[in-house]
XYZ file of C-alpha atoms in Angstrom:
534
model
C 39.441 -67.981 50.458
C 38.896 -71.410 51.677
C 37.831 -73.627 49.966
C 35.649 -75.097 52.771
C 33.833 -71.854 52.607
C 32.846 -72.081 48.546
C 31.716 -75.672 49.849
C 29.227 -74.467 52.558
C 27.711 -71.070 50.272
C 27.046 -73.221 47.473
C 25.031 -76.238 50.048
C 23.187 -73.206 51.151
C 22.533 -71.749 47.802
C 21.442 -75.058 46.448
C 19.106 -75.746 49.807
C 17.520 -72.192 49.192
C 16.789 -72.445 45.646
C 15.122 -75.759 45.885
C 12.837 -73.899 48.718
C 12.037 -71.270 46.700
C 11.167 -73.071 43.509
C 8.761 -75.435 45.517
C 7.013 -72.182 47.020
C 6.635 -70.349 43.112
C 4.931 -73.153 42.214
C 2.029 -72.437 44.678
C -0.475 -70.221 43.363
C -0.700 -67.209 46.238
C -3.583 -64.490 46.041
C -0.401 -62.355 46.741
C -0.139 -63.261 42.689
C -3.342 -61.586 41.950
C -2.304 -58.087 43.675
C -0.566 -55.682 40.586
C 2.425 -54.280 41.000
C 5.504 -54.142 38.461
C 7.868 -56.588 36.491
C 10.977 -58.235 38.582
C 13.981 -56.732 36.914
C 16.332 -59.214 38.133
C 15.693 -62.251 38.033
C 17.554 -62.935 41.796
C 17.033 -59.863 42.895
C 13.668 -59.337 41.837
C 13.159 -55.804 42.167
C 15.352 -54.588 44.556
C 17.430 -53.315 42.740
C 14.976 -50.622 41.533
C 15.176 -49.558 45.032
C 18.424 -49.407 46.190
C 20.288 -47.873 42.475
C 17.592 -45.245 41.686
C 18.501 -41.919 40.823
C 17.381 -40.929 43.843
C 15.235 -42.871 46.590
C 11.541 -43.057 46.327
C 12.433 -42.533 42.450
C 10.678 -45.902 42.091
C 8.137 -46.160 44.781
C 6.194 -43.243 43.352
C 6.440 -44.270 40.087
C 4.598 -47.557 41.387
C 2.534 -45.498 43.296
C 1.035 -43.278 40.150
C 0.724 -46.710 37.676
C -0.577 -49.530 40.753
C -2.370 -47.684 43.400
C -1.536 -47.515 46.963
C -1.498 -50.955 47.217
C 0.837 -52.932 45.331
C 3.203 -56.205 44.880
C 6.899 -55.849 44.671
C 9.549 -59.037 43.555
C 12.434 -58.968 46.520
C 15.354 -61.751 46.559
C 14.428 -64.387 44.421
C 11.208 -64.261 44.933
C -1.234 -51.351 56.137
C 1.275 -49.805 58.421
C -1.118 -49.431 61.764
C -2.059 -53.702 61.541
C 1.497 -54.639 60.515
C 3.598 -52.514 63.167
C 1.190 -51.958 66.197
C -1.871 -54.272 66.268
C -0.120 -57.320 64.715
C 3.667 -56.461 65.307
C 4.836 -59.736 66.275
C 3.255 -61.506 63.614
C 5.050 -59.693 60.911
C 8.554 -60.574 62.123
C 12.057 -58.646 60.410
C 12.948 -60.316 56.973
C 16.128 -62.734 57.512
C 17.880 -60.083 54.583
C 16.871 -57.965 57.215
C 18.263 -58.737 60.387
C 21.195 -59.603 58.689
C 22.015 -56.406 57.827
C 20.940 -54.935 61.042
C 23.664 -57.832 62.688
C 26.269 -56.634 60.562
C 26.348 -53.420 61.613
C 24.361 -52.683 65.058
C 25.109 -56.392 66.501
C 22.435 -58.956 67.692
C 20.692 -56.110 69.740
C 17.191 -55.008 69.519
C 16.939 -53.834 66.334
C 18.020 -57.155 65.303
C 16.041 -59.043 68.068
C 12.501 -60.852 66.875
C 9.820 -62.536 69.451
C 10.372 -63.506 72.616
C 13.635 -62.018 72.557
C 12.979 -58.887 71.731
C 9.995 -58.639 73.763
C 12.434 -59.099 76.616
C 15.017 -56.939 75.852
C 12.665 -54.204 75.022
C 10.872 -54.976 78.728
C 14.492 -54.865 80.891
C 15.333 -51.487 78.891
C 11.864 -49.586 78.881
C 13.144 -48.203 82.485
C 16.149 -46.257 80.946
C 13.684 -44.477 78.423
C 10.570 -43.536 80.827
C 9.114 -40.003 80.580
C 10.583 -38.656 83.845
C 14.110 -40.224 82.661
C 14.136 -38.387 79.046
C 12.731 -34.759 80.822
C 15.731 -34.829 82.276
C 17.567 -34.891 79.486
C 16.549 -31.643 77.757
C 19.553 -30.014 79.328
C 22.258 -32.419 78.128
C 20.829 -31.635 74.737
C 20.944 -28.261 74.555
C 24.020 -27.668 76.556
C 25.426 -30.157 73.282
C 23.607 -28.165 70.669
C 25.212 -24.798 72.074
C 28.672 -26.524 71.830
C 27.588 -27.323 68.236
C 26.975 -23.809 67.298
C 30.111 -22.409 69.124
C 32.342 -24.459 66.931
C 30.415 -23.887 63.485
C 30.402 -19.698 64.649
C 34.068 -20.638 65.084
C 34.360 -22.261 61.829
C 33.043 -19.572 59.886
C 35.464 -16.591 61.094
C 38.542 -18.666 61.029
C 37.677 -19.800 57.493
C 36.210 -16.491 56.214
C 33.463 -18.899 54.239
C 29.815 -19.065 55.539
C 29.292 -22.434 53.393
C 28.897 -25.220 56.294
C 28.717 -28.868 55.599
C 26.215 -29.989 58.568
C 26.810 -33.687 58.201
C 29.652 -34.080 60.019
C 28.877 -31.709 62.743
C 25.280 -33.331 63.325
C 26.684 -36.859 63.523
C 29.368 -35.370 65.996
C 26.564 -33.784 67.860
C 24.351 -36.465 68.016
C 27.175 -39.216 68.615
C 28.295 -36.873 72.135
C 25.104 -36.933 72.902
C 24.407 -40.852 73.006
C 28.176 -40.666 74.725
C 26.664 -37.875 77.574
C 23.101 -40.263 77.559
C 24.077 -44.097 77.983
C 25.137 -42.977 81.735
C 23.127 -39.634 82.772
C 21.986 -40.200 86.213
C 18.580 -38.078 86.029
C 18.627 -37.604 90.039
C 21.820 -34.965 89.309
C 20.970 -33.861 85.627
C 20.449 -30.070 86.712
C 23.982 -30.080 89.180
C 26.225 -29.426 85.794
C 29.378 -29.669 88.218
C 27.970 -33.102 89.352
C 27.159 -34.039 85.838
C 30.580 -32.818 84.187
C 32.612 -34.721 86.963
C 30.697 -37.746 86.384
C 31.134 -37.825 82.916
C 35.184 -37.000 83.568
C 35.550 -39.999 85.932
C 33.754 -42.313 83.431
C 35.270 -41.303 80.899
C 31.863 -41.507 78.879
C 32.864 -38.155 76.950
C 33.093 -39.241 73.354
C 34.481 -35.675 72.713
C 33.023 -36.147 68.775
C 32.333 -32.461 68.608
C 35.924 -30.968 69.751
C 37.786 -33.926 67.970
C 36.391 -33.950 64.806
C 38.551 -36.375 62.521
C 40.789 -37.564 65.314
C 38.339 -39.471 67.431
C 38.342 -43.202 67.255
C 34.234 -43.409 66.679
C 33.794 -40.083 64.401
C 36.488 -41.816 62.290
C 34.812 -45.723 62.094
C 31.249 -43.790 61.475
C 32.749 -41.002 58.811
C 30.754 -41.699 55.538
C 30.133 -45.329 56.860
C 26.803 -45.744 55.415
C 27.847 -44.351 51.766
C 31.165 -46.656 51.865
C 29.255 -49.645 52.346
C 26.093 -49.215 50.838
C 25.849 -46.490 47.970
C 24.910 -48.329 44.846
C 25.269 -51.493 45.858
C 26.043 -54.423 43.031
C 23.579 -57.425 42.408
C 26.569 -59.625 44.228
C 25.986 -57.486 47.522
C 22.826 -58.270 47.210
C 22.527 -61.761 46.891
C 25.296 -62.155 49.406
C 23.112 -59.751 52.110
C 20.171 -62.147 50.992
C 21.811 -65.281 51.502
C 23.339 -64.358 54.462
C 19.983 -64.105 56.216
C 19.280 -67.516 55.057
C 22.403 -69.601 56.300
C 23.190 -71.518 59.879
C 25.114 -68.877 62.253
C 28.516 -70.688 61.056
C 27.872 -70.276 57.156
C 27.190 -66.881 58.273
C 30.168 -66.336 60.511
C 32.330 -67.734 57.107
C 30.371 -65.157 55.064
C 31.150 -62.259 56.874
C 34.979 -63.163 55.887
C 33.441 -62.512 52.131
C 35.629 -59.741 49.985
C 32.490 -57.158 49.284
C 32.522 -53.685 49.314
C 30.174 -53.938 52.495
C 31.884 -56.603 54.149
C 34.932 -54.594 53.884
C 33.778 -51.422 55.144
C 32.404 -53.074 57.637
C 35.355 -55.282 59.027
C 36.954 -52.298 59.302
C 34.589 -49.917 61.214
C 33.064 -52.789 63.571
C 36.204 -53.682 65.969
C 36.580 -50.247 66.731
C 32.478 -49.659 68.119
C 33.042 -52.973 69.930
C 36.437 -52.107 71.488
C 34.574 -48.414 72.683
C 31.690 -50.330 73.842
C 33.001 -53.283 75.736
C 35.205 -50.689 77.465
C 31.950 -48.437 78.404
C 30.812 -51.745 80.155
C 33.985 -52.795 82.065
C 33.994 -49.249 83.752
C 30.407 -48.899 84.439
C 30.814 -52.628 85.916
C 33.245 -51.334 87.901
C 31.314 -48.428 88.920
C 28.341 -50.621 90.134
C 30.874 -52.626 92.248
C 31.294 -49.996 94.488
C 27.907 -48.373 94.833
C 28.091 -45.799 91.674
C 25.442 -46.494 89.554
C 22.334 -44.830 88.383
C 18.855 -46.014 89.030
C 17.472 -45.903 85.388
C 20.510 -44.800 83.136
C 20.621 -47.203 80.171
C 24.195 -48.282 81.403
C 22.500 -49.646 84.586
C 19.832 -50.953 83.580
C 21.974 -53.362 81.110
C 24.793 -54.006 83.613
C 22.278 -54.830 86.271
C 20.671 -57.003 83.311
C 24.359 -58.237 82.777
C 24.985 -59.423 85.931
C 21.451 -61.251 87.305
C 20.913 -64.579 87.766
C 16.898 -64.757 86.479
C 17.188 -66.195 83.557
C 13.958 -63.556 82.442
C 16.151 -60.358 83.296
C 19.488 -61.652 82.084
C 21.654 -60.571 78.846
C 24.567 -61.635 77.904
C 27.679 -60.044 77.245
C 26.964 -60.076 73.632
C 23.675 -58.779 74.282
C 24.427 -55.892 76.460
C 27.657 -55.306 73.998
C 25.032 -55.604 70.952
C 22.764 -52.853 72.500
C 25.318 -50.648 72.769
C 26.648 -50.653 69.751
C 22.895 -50.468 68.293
C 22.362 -46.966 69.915
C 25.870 -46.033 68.858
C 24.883 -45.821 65.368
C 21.130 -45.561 65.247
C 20.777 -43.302 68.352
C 23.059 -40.835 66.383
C 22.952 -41.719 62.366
C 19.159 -41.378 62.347
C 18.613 -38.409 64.179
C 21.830 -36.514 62.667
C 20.250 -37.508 59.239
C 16.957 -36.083 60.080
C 18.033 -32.907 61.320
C 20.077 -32.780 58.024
C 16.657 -32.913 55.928
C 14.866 -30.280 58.216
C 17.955 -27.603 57.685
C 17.660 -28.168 53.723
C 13.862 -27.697 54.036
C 14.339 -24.547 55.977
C 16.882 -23.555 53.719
C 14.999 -23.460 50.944
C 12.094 -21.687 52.825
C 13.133 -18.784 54.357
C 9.770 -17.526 55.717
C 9.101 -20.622 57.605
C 12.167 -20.016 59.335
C 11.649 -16.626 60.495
C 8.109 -18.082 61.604
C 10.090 -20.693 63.654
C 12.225 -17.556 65.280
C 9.046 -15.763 66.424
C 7.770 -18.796 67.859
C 11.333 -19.698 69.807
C 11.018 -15.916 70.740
C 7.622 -15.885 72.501
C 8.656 -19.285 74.454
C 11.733 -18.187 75.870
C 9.504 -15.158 76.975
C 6.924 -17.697 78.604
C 9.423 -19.674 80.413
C 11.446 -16.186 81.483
C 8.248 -14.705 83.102
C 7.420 -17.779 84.826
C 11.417 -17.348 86.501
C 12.285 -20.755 84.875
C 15.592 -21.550 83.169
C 14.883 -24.231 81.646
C 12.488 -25.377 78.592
C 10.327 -28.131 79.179
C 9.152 -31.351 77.071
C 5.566 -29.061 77.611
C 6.897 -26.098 76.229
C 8.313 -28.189 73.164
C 4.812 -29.806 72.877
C 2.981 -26.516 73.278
C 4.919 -25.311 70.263
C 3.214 -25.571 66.718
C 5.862 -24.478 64.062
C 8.472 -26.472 65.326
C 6.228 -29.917 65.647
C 5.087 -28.935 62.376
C 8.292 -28.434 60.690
C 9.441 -32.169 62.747
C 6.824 -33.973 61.645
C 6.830 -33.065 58.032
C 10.165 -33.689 57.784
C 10.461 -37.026 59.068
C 7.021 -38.016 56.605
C 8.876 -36.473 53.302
C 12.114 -37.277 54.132
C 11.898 -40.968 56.181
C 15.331 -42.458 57.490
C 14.433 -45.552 56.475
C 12.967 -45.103 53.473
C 11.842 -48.619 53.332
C 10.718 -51.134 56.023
C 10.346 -54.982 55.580
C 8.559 -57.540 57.269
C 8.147 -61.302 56.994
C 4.310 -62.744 57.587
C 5.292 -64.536 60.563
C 1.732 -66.988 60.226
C -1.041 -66.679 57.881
C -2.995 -63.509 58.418
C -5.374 -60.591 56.895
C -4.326 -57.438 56.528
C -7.421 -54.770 56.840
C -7.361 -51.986 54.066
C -8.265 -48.271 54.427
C -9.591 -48.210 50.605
C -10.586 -51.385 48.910
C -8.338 -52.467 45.709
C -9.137 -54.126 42.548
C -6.710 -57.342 41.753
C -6.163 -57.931 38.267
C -8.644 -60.465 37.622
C -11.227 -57.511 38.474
C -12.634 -58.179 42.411
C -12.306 -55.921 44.801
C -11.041 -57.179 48.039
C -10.972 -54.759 51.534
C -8.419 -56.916 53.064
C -5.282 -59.067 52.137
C -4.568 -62.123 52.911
C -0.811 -62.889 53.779
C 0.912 -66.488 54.189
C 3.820 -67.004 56.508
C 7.141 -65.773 54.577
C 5.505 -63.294 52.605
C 7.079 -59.883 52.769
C 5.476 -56.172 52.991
C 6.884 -52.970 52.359
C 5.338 -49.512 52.826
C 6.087 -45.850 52.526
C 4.832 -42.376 52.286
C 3.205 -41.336 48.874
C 2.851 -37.665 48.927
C 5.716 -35.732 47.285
C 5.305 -32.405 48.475
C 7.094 -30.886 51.392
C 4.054 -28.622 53.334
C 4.557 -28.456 57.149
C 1.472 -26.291 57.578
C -0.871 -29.791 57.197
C 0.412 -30.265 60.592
C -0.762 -27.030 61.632
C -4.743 -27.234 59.837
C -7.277 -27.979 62.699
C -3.988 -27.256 65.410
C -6.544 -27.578 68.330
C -7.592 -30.691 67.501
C -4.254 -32.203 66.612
C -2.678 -30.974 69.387
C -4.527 -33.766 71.422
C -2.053 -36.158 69.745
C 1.524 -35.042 70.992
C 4.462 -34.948 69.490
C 6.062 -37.745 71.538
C 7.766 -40.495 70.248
C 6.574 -40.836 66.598
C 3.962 -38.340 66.504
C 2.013 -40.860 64.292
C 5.086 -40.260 61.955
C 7.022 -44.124 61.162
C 10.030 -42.845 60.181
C 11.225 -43.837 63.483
C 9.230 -47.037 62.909
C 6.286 -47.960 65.662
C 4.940 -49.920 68.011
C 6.990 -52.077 69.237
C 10.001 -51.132 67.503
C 9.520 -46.874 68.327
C 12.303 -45.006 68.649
C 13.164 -42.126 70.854
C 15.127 -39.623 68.596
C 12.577 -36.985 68.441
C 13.124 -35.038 71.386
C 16.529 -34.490 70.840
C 16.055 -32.958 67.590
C 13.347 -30.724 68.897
C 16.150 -29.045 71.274
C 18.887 -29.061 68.754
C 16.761 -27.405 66.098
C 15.769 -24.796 68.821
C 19.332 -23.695 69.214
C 20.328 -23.543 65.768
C 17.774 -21.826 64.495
C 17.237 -19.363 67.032
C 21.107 -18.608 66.363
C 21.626 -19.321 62.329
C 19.612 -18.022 59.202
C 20.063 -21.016 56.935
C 19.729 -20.519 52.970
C 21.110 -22.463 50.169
C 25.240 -22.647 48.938
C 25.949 -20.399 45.902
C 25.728 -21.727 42.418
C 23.467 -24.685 40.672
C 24.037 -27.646 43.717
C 21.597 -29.527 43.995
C 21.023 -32.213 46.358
C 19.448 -35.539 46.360
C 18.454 -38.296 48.578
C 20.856 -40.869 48.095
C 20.065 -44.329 49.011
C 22.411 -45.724 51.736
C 20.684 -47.866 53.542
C 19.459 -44.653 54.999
C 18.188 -41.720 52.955
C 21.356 -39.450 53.237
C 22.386 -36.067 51.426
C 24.569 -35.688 48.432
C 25.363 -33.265 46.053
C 23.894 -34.630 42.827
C 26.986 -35.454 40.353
C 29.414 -35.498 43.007
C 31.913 -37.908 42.047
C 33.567 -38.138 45.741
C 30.249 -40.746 47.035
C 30.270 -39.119 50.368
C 27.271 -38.067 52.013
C 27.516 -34.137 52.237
C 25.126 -30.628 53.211
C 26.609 -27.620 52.339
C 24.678 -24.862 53.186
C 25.113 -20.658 53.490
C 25.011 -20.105 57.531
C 24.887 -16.811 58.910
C 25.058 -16.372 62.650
C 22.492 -13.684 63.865
């Protein structure tokens, strides 16, 4: 390594320690707030978090001794205010967007402020509701694909055990493939659409190639590889990087970690796929082919214009790509994962589910249409129900962190007592200071979705569906309505039910809350299940 390198991390360690050793010698209210013991002393508690047994092994324990309301030590040192009502106040952590750099790129995710408020306002367009109606199609017509190839699985292998990870992240990665360029106006002319997709060459093919496409490959166990277990020195490093001048942290990606090294090798390959995505859809828009509101239009339009308000750059419109890549596909394949082991484990939900898909197909037959509708998923209650209850046990991202971007007050539901005994109904926050929140019930019951179903019905589905698993505000996410259809065609074709003998699975912590059979010594992320076509 060279040596200039060692030079510049230890100037930045040495800047950063002085900082933080002038700010623990304020006293903070944030002091006053219980919560537990750092267990490291750089680290803080961290660690706790991302080496439990299994994740939220240490957030209920917190939960059960501290209240709902708590303080937590990170690096050295109310969800509705935070994410919607005050979103730009409580900025990403640097540790944060560091991590979201290394593997999405500097695209929205990673994006704070200004910037992201004007990234998010050039690609609203490509995610309208009339733009993601039209999509309904393209995800079922990839869903039935999906459960051609598993039914073809299972009689060529004579075994009815199916690992759904890889075939939801192959799903879900042809999907974003089919997606980035679906011009709505043609959506229901499938010979239009397939030739379209031919001539782009926008066909990721994940599902047919399994192992032997260039992106399945770079995503295959990604998350695990890089971030199962992580050591303190990931950590720090991950920490620090957040921290350093864009040069420091250019050097530091060179760094001989696990992550770094997973990374280096899965991140050319998502950038070579993406910048090639943008040459031809350039090239498309040079002579007259473009969509209106496709995503790929809307960010080579952005690409391409002079106003310095609606321009990106190349590493901007690369960046985005490369963001809904991965978290258009990882977080909704990992979801869907969660809901199958749910309804694996209760079998009379899932015949509820298949009575429910039954009577729908028999409203939208009688009215003489072919096609389901983003009101006929809404209109549904099981299959909300089952969505929503998954996404609140089983959250993504089990963990989200902010920075207090100025000094503010955050309003509580239910008053707290701090350890010197008053009882406060609001927290005050100074700039730097970080929050974290999560669910705290630990029972999976999707009927609480369906108690008082009139009046909750008022409140769609939607986005979020109140849910922040897909985060909020102004950081939603849009991954939702494709699980809705996928789940729709695999249960209405599969009864799902655990693998024989004593497996048992936990969530592992990998950045995301994946799958993994417990004492598996392989560290992949894995789902086998019993699936029997009907």
């Amino acid at each position: 390594m060279p040596a200039s390198l060692y030079i510049f991390l230890s100037g930045a360690f040495l800047f950063i320690l002085v900082r933080l050793l002038h700010g623990s010698l304020r006293r903070r209210f944030i002091d006053k707030i219980p919560g537990p013991r750092r267990t490291s002393w750089i680290n803080g508690n961290v660690p706790d978090l991302l080496r439990s047994p299994e994740i939220s092994d240490a957030h209920f324990a917190w939960l059960k001794e501290y209240g709902t309301v708590l303080k937590t030590h990170a690096e050295f040192g109310a969800i509705q205010y935070i994410l919607n009502t005050s979103g730009y106040n409580f900025p990403k952590t640097p540790s944060g967007r560091a991590s979201s750099a290394l593997i999405l790129g500097k695209g929205i995710v990673w994006a704070d402020g200004a910037q992201h408020a004007k990234q998010r306002k050039i690609m609203t367009p490509a995610f309208s509701f009339n733009t993601l109606r039209d999509f309904i199609p393209m995800f079922r017509n990839k869903a039935q694909k999906t459960v051609n190839k598993i039914k073809e699985q299972i009689e060529l292998t004579e075994n009815p055990v199916v690992n759904m990870v890889p075939w939801f992240s192959r799903t879900t990665l042809e999907i974003i493939g089919a997606g980035i360029v679906l011009l709505p106006l043609f959506i229901y002319n499938n010979q239009f659409y397939a030739s379209l997709l031919a001539s782009a060459d926008y066909d990721f093919e994940a599902i047919d190639g399994g192992q032997t496409n260039q992106l399945t490959q770079a995503y295959s166990n990604l998350m695990a590889d890089a971030f199962y277990k992580l050591s303190d020195r990931d950590i720090t490093v991950t920490y620090l990087m957040g921290k350093v001048p864009d040069f420091v942290y250019d050097l530091m990606k060179l760094l001989p970690t696990r992550s770094l090294k997973r990374i280096r090798r899965y991140m050319p390959v998502v950038m070579k796929v993406a910048q090639e995505v943008v040459d031809k859809q350039t090239a498309l828009y040079a002579h007259g082919k473009e969509g209106s509101k496709d995503l790929m239009s809307v960010l080579v339009r952005a690409n391409l214009s002079e106003d310095p308000r609606t321009k990106l750059t190349n590493e901007e419109v690369i960046s985005q790509l490369t963001t809904f890549f991965f978290a258009g596909h990882e977080t909704t394949a990992s979801s869907l994962n969660w809901a199958l082991y749910e309804l694996s484990r209760h079998p009379e939900y899932q015949t509820k589910l298949r009575d429910e898909i039954k009577a729908l197909r028999t409203r939208v037959a009688e009215r003489g249409d072919g096609e389901i509708t983003i009101t006929d998923l809404d209109s549904m209650q099981y299959l909300p129900a089952l969505m929503k209850e998954t996404l609140r046990y089983h959250p993504i991202v089990p963990g989200l962190f902010r920075n207090a971007g100025k000094d503010d007050h955050i309003p509580l539901d239910i008053p707290i007592k701090l350890t010197t005994g008053e009882v406060v109904s609001s927290i005050p926050v100074e700039r730097g200071q970080q929050s974290v929140w999560g669910d705290d019930a630990d029972v999976w019951r999707p009927e609480r979705f369906l108690e008082d179903h009139e009046h909750k019905q008022q409140t769609r589905l939607g986005v979020i569906g109140n849910i922040a698993t897909f985060s909020s505000g102004i950081r939603s996410c849009i991954g939702v309505l494709e699980m809705q259809a996928i789940l729709l065609e695999l249960i209405e074709n599969f009864e799902f039910s655990p693998p024989p003998g004593n497996i048992e699975i936990i969530r592992a912590s990998v950045r995301v809350m994946g799958p993994m059979v417990k004492g598996s010594k392989s560290g992949r992320t894995e789902l086998p299940l019993t699936v029997k076509p009907l």
